[in-house]
């Protein structure tokens, strides 16, 4: 596990220094993928009792018994050669306009990202359980890395303190202040994860932002990997941006993965969903422009949800980003 | 501690059954106050390094050493007779219009509430550390009880699921759903505290609401006792209510207490403040009508904060509630 941890630290370090870091991400998830294959069992755990039933696997240590989070075998690329060849295919397809990707290319993007994120997350589940925030942080670093490969000329920023984004002198101090002194437990941000001593205000920083050079506005990409993070955050941020800049200047595309929970007692898996909350927030708090899952929960694919908010696969995310930027003359 | 715990359960039970429960609250905080006096040391711990310096005490067990949260000796009524006589004075003054209270009556209200809440909280700090949510729940039950004494004809509700408040069929399911399956750790609500097995959506329920009979709207009273709870919640709820009903129909009066943190290393106390975040939310998310502290943090009493939001003592809260209801012909 020491190797995985060092590779993770190296990727964080490059990301924090704003240097190209996708290569470091790849080295990390390839190592994590290999470690799981070598040192853990990968087998069926139980099902999500939906229509249809969705089977879930876990990575497993036997003595003492430790199970990783649930993994979808229809998405996870367990064979290393297969994973690598699809990975290369995905990276190559980033050189073409994602709007023109066919269904197979979108599925490929979705599965490669799912496999990369879950490999790292499951390693931490099995061998470094205390690092609860690392999977979320890696998810963010990885997506930032992919977007940089896809959009070498875009203006990226990360963790924008909304106060400084607003250039509002009276609220500038929000950028520096922690919401709570022990808030490190509830934040997904890189700074807090790699600098465990730092205090961090998780309430007023966005996740990734894809800006457009010489134009105001852009795409905010909040990332959510566990059910512990609050769904209210991306909606509240979008509302603040709408209030400050006018509606439509910033758009939020929420990206999610693996919002599931094992139930050891019943040997089953729950897909944790809050459709009513999302409808409520979408209608009365602010509008997200889309929610993108690697593993779309069944409930969110239902007709009533489609009336409220766009829910798609992560494979569709890149096309939507690309389209938005093209509409602003930025690609 | 068994007695305190039973008295707490009894108060919760009445509250959940919507029966008068102030008497049960009083029995509880009197017992907690007496237990601390009898079984713990009460002495100076350290200072908040402000201007001026603010001394803090703690309740202390010696072997093994356990310290309660910080307590302000200028607010906490440590003498039982003094506490009881001021308590009775406070309850009696609830029969008169709080708008006409003099400074001494407001201070009295503030100190009595501070003492009652901190007595129960410090008992749990010392003898039942696992029950992290109980102090917050008791804070809510107590304030609800006081308001019922003060406003016997008001229409109270608690934990209104915003979805049902909105009578919006499409979002009704939010009332029933948990935001996260392990969300019990981050909620202050009574249901989750007294029914530990229930799942609860902390994202879309308000705290107390004081309604006006036969009129829409009312006063929402979010309560916040620790720094772990997110400050975004009351602002997001206010925004949802503004969007759904129009601005001004519902007003939020946030009530806070004891947002401090011990630093054992430096033997000092921090007042945890997020002035920039509050300014940001107040300006761009929604307007709270006031923030009321028993122990107003020094930073929030500064001039720049006054331009943004009303910050007053809990002693002023009752006058503001009363005034709002009078303006709506309800008292």
PDB file of N, CA and C in Angstrom, chain B residues 13 27 64 68 89 99 102 201 259 314:
ATOM      1  N   UNK B  13     -40.047  12.619  24.633  1.00  0.00           N
ATOM      2  CA  UNK B  13     -41.273  11.879  24.405  1.00  0.00           C
ATOM      3  C   UNK B  13     -42.483  12.824  24.359  1.00  0.00           C
ATOM      4  N   UNK B  27     -37.302  20.110  34.762  1.00  0.00           N
ATOM      5  CA  UNK B  27     -36.845  19.032  35.639  1.00  0.00           C
ATOM      6  C   UNK B  27     -35.478  18.511  35.176  1.00  0.00           C
ATOM      7  N   UNK B  64     -10.345   9.452  35.114  1.00  0.00           N
ATOM      8  CA  UNK B  64      -9.476  10.093  34.130  1.00  0.00           C
ATOM      9  C   UNK B  64      -9.964  11.504  33.813  1.00  0.00           C
ATOM     10  N   UNK B  68     -15.412  19.357  29.975  1.00  0.00           N
ATOM     11  CA  UNK B  68     -16.608  19.690  29.200  1.00  0.00           C
ATOM     12  C   UNK B  68     -16.251  20.740  28.150  1.00  0.00           C
ATOM     13  N   UNK B  89     -38.127  34.345  37.394  1.00  0.00           N
ATOM     14  CA  UNK B  89     -38.262  35.727  36.921  1.00  0.00           C
ATOM     15  C   UNK B  89     -38.430  35.750  35.389  1.00  0.00           C
ATOM     16  N   UNK B  99     -41.259  42.962  23.968  1.00  0.00           N
ATOM     17  CA  UNK B  99     -40.771  44.222  23.409  1.00  0.00           C
ATOM     18  C   UNK B  99     -40.527  45.250  24.504  1.00  0.00           C
ATOM     19  N   UNK B 102     -36.901  45.378  29.815  1.00  0.00           N
ATOM     20  CA  UNK B 102     -35.717  46.229  29.959  1.00  0.00           C
ATOM     21  C   UNK B 102     -34.451  45.386  29.787  1.00  0.00           C
ATOM     22  N   UNK B 201     -33.790  12.787   6.569  1.00  0.00           N
ATOM     23  CA  UNK B 201     -33.193  13.702   5.618  1.00  0.00           C
ATOM     24  C   UNK B 201     -32.953  15.042   6.281  1.00  0.00           C
ATOM     25  N   UNK B 259     -20.529  28.268  20.212  1.00  0.00           N
ATOM     26  CA  UNK B 259     -19.710  27.862  19.066  1.00  0.00           C
ATOM     27  C   UNK B 259     -18.242  28.140  19.368  1.00  0.00           C
ATOM     28  N   UNK B 314     -29.797  36.311  22.609  1.00  0.00           N
ATOM     29  CA  UNK B 314     -31.026  35.520  22.662  1.00  0.00           C
ATOM     30  C   UNK B 314     -32.097  36.258  23.469  1.00  0.00           C
TER      31      UNK B 314
END
